PDB file of C-alpha atoms (C1' of nucleotides) in Angstrom:
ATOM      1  CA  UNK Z 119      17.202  26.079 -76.981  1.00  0.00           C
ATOM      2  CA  UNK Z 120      20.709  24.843 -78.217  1.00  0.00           C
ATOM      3  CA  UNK Z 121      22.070  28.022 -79.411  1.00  0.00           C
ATOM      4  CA  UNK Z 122      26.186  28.726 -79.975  1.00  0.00           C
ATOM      5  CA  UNK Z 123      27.437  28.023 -76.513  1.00  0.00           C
ATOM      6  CA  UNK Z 124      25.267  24.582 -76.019  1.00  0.00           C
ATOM      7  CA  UNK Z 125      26.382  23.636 -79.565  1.00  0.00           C
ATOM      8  CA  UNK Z 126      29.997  23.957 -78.519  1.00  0.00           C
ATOM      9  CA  UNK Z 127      29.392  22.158 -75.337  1.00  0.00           C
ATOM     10  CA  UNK Z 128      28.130  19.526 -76.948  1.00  0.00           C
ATOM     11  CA  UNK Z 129      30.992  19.547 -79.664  1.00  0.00           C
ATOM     12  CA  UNK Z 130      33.250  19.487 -77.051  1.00  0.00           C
ATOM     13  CA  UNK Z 131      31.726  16.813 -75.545  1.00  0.00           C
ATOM     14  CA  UNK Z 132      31.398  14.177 -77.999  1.00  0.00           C
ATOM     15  CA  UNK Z 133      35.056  14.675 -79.373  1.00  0.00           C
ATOM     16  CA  UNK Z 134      36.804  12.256 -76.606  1.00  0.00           C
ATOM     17  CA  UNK Z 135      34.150   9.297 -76.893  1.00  0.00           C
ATOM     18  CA  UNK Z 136      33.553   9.680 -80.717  1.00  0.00           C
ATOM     19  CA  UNK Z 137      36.826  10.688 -81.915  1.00  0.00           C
ATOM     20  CA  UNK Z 138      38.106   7.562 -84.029  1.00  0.00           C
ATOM     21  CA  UNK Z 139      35.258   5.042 -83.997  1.00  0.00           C
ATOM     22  CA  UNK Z 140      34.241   3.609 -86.962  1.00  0.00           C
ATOM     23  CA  UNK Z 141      30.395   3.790 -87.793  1.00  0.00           C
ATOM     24  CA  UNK Z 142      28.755   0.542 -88.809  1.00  0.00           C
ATOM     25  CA  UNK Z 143      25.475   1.516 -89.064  1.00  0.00           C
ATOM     26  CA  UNK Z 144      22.498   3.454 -88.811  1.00  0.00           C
ATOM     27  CA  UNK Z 145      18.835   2.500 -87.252  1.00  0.00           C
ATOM     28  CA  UNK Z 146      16.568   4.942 -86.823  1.00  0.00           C
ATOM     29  CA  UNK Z 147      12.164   4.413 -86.183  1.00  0.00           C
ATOM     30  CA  UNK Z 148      11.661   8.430 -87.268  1.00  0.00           C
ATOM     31  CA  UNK Z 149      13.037   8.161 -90.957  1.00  0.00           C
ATOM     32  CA  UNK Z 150      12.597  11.626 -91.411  1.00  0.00           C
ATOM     33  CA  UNK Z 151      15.017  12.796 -88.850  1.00  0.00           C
ATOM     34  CA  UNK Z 152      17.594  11.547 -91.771  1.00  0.00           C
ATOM     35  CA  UNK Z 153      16.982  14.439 -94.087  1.00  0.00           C
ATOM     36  CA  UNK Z 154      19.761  13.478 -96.611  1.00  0.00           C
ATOM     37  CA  UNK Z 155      20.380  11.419 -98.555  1.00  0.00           C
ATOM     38  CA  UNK Z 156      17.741   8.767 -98.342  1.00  0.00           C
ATOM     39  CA  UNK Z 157      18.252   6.373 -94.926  1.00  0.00           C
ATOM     40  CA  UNK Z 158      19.044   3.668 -97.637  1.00  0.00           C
ATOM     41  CA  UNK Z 159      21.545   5.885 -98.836  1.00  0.00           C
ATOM     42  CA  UNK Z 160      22.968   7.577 -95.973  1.00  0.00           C
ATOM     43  CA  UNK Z 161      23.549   4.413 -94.473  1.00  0.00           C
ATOM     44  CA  UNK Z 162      25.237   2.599 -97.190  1.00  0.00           C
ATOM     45  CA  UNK Z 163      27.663   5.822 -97.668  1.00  0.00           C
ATOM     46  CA  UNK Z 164      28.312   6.278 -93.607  1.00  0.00           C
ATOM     47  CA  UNK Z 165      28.932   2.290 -92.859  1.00  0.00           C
ATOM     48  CA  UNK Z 166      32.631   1.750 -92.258  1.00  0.00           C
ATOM     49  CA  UNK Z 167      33.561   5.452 -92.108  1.00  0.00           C
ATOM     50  CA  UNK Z 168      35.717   6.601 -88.942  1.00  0.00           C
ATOM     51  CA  UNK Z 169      35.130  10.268 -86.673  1.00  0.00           C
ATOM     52  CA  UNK Z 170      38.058  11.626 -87.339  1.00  0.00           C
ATOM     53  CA  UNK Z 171      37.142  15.627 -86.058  1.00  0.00           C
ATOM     54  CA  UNK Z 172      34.359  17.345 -84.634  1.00  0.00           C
ATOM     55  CA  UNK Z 173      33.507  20.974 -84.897  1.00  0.00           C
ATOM     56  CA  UNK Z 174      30.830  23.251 -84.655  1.00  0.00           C
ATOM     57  CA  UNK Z 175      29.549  25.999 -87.462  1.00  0.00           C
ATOM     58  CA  UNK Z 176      26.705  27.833 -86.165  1.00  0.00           C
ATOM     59  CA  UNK Z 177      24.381  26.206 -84.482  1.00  0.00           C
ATOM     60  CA  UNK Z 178      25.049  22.708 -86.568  1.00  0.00           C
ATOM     61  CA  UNK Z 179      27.347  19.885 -85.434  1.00  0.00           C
ATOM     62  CA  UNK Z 180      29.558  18.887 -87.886  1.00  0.00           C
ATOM     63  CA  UNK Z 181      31.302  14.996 -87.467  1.00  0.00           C
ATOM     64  CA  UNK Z 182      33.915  14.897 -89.821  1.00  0.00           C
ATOM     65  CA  UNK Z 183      34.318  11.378 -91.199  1.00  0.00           C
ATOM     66  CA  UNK Z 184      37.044   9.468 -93.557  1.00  0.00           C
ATOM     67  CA  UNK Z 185      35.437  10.933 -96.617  1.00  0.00           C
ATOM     68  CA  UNK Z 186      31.915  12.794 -95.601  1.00  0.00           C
ATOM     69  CA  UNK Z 187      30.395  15.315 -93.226  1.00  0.00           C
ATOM     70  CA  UNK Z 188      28.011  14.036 -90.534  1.00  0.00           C
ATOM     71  CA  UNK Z 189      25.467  17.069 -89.941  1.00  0.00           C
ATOM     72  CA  UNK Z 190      23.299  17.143 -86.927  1.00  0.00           C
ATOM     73  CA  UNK Z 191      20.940  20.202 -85.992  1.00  0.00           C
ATOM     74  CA  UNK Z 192      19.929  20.015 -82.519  1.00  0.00           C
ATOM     75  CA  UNK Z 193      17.018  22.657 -83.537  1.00  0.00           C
ATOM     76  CA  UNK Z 194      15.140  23.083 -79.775  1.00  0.00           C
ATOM     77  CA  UNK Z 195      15.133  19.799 -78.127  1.00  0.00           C
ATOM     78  CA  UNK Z 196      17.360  17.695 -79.892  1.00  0.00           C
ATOM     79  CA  UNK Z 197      20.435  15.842 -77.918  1.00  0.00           C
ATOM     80  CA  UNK Z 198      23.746  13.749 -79.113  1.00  0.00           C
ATOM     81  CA  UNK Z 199      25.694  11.220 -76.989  1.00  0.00           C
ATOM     82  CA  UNK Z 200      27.600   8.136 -76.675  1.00  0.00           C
ATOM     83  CA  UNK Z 201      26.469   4.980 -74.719  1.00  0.00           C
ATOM     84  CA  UNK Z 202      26.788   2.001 -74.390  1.00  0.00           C
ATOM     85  CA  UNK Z 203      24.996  -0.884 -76.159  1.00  0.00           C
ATOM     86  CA  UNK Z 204      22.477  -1.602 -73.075  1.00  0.00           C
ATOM     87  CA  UNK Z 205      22.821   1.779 -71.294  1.00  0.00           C
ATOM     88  CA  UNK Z 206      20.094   4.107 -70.136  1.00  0.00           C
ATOM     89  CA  UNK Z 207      17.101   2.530 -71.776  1.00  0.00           C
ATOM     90  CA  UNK Z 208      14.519   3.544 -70.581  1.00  0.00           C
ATOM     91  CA  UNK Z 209      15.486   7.490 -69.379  1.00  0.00           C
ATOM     92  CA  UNK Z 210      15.105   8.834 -72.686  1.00  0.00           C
ATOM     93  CA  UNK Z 211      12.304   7.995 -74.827  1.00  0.00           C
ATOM     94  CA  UNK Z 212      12.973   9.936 -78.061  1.00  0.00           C
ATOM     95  CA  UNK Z 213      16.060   8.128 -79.155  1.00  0.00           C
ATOM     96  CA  UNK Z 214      15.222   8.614 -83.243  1.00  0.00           C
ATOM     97  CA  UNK Z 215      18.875   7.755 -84.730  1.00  0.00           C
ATOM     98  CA  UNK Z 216      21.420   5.055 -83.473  1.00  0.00           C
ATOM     99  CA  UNK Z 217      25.068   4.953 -84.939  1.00  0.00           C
ATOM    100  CA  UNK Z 218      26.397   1.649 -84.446  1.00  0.00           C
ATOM    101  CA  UNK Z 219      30.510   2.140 -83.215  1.00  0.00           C
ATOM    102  CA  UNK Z 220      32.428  -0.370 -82.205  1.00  0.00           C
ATOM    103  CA  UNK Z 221      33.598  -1.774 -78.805  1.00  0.00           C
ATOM    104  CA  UNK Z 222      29.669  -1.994 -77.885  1.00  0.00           C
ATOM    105  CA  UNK Z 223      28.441   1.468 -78.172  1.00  0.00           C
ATOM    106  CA  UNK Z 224      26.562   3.507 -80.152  1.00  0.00           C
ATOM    107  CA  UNK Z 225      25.809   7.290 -81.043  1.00  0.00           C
ATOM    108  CA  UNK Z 226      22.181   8.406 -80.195  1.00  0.00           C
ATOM    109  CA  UNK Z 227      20.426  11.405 -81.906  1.00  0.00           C
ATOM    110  CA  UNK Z 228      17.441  12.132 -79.373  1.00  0.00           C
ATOM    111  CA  UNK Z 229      14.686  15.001 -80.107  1.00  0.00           C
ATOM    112  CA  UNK Z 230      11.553  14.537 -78.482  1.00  0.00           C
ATOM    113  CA  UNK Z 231       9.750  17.695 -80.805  1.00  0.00           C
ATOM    114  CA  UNK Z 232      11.450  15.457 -83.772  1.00  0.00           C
ATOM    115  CA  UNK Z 233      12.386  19.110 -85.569  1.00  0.00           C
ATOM    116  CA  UNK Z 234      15.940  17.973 -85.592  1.00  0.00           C
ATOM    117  CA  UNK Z 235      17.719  16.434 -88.028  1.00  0.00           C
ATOM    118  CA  UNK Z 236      21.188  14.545 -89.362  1.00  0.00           C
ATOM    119  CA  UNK Z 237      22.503  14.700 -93.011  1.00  0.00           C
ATOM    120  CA  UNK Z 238      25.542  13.862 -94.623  1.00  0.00           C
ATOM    121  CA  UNK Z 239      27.468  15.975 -96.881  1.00  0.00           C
ATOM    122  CA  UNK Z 240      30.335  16.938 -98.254  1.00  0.00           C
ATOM    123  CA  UNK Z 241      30.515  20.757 -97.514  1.00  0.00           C
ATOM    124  CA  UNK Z 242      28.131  22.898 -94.773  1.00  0.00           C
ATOM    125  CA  UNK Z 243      27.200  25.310 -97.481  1.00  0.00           C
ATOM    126  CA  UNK Z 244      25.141  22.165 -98.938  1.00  0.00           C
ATOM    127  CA  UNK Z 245      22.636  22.570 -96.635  1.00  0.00           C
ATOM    128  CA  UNK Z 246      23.149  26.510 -95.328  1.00  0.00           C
ATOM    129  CA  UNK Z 247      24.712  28.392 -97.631  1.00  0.00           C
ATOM    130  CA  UNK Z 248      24.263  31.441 -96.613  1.00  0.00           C
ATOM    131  CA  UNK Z 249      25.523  31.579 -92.944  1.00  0.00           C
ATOM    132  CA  UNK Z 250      26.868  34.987 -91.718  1.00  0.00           C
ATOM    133  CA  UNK Z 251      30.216  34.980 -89.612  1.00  0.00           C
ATOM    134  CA  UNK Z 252      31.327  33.291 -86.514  1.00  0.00           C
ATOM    135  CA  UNK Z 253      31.033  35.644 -83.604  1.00  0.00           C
ATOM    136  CA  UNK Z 254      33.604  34.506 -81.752  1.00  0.00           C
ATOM    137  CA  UNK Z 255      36.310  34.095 -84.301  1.00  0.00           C
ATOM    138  CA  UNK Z 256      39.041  37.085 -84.982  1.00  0.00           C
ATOM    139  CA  UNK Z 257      37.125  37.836 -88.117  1.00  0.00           C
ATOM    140  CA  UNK Z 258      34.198  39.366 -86.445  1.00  0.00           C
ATOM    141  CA  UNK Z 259      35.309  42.979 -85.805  1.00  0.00           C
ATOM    142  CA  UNK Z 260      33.072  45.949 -84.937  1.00  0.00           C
ATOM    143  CA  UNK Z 261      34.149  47.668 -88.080  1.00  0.00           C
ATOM    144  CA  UNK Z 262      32.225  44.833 -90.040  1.00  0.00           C
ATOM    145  CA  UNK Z 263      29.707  44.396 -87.440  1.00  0.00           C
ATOM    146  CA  UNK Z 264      28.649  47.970 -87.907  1.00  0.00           C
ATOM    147  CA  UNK Z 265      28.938  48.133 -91.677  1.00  0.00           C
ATOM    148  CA  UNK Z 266      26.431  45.095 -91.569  1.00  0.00           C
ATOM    149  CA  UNK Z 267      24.192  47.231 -89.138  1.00  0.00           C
ATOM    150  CA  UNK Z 268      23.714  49.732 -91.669  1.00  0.00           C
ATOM    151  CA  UNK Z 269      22.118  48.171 -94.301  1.00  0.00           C
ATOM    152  CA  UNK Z 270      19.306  46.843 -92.122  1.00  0.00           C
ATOM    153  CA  UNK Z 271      16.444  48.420 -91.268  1.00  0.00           C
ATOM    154  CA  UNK Z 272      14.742  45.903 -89.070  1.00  0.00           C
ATOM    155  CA  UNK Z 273      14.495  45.500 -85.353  1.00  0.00           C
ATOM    156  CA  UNK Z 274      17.823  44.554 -83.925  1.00  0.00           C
ATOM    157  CA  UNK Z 275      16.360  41.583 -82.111  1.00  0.00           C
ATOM    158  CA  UNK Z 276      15.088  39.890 -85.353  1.00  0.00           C
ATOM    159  CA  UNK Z 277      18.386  40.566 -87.223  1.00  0.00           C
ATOM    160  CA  UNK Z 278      20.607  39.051 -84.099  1.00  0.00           C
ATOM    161  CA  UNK Z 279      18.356  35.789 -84.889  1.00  0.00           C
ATOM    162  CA  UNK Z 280      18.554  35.795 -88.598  1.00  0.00           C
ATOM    163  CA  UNK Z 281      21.501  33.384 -89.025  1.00  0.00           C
ATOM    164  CA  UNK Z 282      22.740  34.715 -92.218  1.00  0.00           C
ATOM    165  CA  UNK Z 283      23.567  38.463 -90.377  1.00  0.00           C
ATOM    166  CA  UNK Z 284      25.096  36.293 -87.459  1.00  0.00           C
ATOM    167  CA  UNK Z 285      25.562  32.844 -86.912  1.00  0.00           C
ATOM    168  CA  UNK Z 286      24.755  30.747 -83.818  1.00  0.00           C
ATOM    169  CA  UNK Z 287      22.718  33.004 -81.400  1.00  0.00           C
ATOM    170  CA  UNK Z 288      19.310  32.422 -80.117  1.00  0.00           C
ATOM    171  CA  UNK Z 289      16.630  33.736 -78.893  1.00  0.00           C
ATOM    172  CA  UNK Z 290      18.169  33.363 -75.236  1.00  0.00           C
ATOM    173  CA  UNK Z 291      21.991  34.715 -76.219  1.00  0.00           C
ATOM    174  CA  UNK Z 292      20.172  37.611 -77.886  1.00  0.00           C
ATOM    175  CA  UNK Z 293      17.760  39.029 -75.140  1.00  0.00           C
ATOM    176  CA  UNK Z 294      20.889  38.531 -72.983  1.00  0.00           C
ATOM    177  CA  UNK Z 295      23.094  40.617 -75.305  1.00  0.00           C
ATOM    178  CA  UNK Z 296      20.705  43.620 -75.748  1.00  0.00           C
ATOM    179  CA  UNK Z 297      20.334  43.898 -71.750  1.00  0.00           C
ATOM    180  CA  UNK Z 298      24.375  43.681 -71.137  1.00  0.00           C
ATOM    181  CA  UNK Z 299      24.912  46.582 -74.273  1.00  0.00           C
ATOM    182  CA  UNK Z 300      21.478  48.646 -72.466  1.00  0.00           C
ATOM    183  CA  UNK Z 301      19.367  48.147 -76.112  1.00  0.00           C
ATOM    184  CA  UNK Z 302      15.659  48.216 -76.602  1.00  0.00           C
ATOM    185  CA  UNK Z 303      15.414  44.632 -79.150  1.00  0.00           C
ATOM    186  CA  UNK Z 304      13.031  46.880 -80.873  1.00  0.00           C
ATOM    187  CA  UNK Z 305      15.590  49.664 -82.183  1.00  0.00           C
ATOM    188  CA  UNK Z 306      15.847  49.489 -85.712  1.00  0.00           C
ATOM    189  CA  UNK Z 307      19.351  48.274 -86.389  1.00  0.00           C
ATOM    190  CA  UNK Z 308      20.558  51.035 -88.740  1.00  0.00           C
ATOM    191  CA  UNK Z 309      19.786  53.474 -86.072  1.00  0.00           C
ATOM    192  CA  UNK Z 310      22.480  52.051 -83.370  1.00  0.00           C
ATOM    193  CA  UNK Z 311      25.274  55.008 -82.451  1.00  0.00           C
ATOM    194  CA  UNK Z 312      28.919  53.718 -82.798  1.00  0.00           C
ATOM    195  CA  UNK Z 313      29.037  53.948 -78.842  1.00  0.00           C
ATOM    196  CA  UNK Z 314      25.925  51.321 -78.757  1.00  0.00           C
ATOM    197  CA  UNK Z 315      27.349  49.498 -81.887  1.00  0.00           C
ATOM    198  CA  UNK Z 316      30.520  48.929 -80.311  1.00  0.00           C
ATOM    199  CA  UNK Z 317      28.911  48.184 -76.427  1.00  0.00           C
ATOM    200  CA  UNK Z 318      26.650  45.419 -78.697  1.00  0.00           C
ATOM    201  CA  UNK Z 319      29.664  43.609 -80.066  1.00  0.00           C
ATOM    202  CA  UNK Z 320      31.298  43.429 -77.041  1.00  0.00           C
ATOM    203  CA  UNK Z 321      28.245  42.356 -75.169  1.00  0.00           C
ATOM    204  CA  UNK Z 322      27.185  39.766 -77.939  1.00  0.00           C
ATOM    205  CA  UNK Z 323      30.927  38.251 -77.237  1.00  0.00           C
ATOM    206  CA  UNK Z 324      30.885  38.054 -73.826  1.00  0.00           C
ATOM    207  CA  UNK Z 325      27.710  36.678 -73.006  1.00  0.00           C
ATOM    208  CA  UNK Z 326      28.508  33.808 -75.790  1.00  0.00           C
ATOM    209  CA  UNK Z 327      31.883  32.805 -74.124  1.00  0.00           C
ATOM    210  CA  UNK Z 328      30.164  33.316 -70.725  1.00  0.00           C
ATOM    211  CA  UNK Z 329      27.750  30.348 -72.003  1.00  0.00           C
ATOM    212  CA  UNK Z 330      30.393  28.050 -73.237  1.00  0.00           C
ATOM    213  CA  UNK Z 331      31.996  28.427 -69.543  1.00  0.00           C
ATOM    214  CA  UNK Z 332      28.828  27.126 -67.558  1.00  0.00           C
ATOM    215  CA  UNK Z 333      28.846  24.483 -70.752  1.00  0.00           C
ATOM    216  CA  UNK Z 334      25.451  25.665 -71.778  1.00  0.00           C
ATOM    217  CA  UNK Z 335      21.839  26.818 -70.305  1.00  0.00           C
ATOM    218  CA  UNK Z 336      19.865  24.120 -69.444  1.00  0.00           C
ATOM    219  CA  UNK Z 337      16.115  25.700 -69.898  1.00  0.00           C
ATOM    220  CA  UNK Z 338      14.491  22.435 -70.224  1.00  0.00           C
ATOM    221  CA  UNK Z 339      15.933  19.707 -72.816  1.00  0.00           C
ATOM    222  CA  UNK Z 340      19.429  20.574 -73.360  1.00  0.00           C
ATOM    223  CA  UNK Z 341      21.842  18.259 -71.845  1.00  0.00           C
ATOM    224  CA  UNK Z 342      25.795  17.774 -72.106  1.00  0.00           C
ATOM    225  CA  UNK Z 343      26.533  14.712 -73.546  1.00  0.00           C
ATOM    226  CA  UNK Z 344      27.116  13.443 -70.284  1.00  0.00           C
ATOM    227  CA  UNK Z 345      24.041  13.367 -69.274  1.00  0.00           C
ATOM    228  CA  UNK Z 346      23.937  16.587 -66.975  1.00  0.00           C
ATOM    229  CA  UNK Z 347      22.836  19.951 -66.839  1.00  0.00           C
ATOM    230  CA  UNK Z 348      24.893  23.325 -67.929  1.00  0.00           C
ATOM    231  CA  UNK Z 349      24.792  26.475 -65.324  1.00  0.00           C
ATOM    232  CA  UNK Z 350      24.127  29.092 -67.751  1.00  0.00           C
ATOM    233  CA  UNK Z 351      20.088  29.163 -66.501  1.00  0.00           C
ATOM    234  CA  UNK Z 352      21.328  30.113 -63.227  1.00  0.00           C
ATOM    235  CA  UNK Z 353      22.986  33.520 -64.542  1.00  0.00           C
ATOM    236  CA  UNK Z 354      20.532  35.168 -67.058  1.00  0.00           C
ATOM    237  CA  UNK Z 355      20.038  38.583 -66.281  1.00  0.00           C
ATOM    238  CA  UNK Z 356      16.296  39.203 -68.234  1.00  0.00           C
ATOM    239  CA  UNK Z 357      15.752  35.949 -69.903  1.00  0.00           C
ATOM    240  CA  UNK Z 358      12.778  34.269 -68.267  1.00  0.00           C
ATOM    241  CA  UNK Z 359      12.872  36.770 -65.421  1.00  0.00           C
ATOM    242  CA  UNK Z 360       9.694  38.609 -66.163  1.00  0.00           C
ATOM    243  CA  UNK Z 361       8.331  40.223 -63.405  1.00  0.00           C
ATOM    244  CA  UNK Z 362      11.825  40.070 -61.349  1.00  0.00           C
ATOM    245  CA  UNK Z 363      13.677  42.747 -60.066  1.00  0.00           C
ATOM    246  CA  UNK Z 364      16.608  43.868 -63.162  1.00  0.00           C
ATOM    247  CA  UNK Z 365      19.723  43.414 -61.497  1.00  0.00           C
ATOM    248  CA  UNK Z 366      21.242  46.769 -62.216  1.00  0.00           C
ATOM    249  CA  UNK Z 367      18.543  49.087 -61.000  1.00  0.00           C
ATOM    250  CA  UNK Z 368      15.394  47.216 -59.782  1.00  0.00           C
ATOM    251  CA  UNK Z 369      12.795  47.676 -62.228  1.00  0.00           C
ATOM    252  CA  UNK Z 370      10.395  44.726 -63.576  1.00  0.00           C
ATOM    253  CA  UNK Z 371      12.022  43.240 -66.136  1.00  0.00           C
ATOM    254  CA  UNK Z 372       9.346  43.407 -68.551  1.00  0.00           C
ATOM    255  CA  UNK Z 373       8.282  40.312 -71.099  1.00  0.00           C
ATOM    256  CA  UNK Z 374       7.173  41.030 -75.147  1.00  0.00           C
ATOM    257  CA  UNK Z 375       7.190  39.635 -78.436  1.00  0.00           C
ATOM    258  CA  UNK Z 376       9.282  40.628 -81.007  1.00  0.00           C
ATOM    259  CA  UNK Z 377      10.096  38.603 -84.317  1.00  0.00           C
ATOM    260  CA  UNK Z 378       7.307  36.358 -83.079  1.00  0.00           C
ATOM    261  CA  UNK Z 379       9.183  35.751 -80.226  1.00  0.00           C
ATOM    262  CA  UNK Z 380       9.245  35.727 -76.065  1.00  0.00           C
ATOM    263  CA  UNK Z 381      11.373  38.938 -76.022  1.00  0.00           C
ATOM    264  CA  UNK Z 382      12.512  40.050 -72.268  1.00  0.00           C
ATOM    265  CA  UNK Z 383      14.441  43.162 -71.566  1.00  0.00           C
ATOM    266  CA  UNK Z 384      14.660  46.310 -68.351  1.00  0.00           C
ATOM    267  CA  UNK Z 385      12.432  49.232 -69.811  1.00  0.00           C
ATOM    268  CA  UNK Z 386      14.691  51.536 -67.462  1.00  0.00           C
ATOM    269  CA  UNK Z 387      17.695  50.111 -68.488  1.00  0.00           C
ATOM    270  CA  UNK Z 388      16.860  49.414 -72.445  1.00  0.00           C
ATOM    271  CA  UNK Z 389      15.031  52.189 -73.186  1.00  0.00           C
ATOM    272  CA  UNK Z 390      13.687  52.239 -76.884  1.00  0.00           C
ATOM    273  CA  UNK Z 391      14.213  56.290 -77.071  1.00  0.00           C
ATOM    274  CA  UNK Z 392      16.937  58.431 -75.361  1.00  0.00           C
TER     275      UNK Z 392
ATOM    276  C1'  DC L 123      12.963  45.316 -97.851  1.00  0.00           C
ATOM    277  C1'  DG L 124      10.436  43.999 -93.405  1.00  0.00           C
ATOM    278  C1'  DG L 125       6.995  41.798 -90.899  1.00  0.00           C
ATOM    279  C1'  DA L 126       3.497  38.355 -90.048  1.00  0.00           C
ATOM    280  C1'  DC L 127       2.430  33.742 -90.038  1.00  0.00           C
ATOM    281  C1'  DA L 128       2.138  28.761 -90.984  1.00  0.00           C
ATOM    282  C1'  DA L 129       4.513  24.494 -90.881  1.00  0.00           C
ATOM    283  C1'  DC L 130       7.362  21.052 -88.765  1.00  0.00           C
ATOM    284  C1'  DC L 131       6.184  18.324 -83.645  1.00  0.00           C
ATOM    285  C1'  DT L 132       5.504  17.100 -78.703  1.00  0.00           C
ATOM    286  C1'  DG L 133       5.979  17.782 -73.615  1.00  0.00           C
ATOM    287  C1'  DG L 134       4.918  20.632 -69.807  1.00  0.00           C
ATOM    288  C1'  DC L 135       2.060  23.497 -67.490  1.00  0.00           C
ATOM    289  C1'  DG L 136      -1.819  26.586 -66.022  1.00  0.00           C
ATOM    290  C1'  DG L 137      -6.647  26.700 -65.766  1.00  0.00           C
ATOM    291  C1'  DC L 138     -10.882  24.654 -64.945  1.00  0.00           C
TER     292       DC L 138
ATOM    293  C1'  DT X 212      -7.553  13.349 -61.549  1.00  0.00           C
ATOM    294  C1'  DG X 213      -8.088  14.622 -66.171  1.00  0.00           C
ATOM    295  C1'  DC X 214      -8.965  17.192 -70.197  1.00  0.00           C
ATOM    296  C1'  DC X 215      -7.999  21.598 -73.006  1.00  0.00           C
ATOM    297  C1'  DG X 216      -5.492  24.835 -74.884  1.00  0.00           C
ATOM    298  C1'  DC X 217      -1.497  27.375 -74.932  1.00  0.00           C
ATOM    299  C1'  DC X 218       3.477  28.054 -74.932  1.00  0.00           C
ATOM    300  C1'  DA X 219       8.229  26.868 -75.905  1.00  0.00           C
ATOM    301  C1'  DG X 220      11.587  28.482 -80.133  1.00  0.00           C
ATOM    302  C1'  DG X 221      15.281  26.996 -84.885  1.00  0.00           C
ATOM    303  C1'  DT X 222      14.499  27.274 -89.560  1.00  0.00           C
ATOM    304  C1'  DT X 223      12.260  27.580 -94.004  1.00  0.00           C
ATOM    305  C1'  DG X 224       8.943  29.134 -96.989  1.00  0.00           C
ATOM    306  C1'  DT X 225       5.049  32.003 -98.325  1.00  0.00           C
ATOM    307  C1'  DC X 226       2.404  36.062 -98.595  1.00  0.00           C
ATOM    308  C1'  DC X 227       1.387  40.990 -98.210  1.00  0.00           C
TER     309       DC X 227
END
DNA sequence: CGGACAACCTGGCGGC
DNA sequence: TGCCGCCAGGTTGTCC
């Protein structure tokens, strides 16, 4: 479920109560949530090392230490926080990772599916090299957008998941994206008009920054690290809405699977011909 | 190239 | 109440 605008939420989050503590140490009981180095290894190299930035590429968490990157995927039901020592212990049971900071508190990875993960590196393009661009950031233009478009043939759905065409949306962002631009997920993406190309970039932009302002969609596991829940649920227009009226013109919003996944979208509004 | 599918895991839920 | 099977979806890797 954490997609971009959860990510950011949570990177946003975490920078006021993890900005410039020092890490003393790592315990974890689910060893191979620490995919690299070796937990030996990664905790000998992150013991002593301060938080000195936080920032977000894709959908992965980067904590920038004194002399490494601390990597965290979230992947569908991970969380990150700060509590205290004693706090909260029996709420969440999936606590795999504990950072030892000072002053009595401590960094928690939770992930109760366990498909997350934490590394430690010195670039991102260690561990995903091939990540397309940001598509919030200036560099993102509908010139490039649509010069990308036509060199795939696939379904436009599966290439606004594949995270080396675009990074950081999700299965969520993407349904919501096709609705707000009126496109079927199954039109093949070489076959978009300019009009639809340019409607798509727009639409793609808007419903991310849209999610970063209700901090996040809070399907089922995601949480700020505060604790609470985002807003974004509460404003989908076809995701998890099958059977409900579409907001623009009243039709069933209708539920499929594309790229082997839940895929929901208006057949009135998103028509796959016409 | 694209699509299908398994693997990684577990909680929540519908059905019986 | 309880058991069963399915669904959720980020990412990688494999196969056709």
């Amino acid at each position: 479920m954490p997609e971009l605008p959860e990510v950011e939420t949570v990177v946003r989050g975490l920078r006021d109560p993890l900005i410039g503590r020092v890490i003393h140490g790592v315990w974890s009981d689910w060893t191979k949530a620490i995919r690299y180095p070796d937990p030996a290894a990664f905790e000998a190299r992150i013991a002593g090392q301060k938080v000195c930035a936080i920032s977000r590429r894709a959908k992965y968490i980067l904590c920038h230490l004194d002399h490494d990157i601390l990597v965290v995927h979230l992947k569908m039901t991970g969380r990150l926080y700060v509590a205290a020592d004693d706090e909260l212990h029996d709420s969440d049971r999936w606590v795999h990772v504990r950072f030892q900071l000072d002053e009595g508190r401590q960094l928690r990875f939770s992930d109760s599916r366990k498909f997350g993960f934490v590394s430690l590196v010195n670039t991102i393009e260690e561990i995903a090299p091939h990540l397309g661009p940001e598509p919030l950031s200036d560099a993102f233009t509908v010139a490039e957008f649509a010069a990308r478009l036509a060199r795939h043939h696939k379904s436009i759905k599966a290439l606004l998941l594949d995270q080396a065409f675009l990074a950081g949306v999700g299965n969520i962002y993407a349904d919501e994206s096709l609705h707000m631009a009126m496109i079927h997920p199954l039109r093949a993406a070489d076959s978009l008009t300019a009009d639809e190309t340019a409607r798509l970039h727009h639409a793609i932009r808007v419903v991310l920054e849209n999610g970063i302002e209700r901090e996040g969609a809070s399907v089922n596991w995601y949480r700020k690290p505060d604790g609470t829940a985002g807003s974004a649920q509460n404003h989908f227009a076809v995701y998890d809405r099958s059977g409900q009226a579409c907001l623009t013109c009243g039709s069933p919003i209708e539920k499929s699977r594309v790229a082997q996944r839940g895929t929901h979208y208006c057949p009135t509004c998103q028509p796959l011909t016409g």
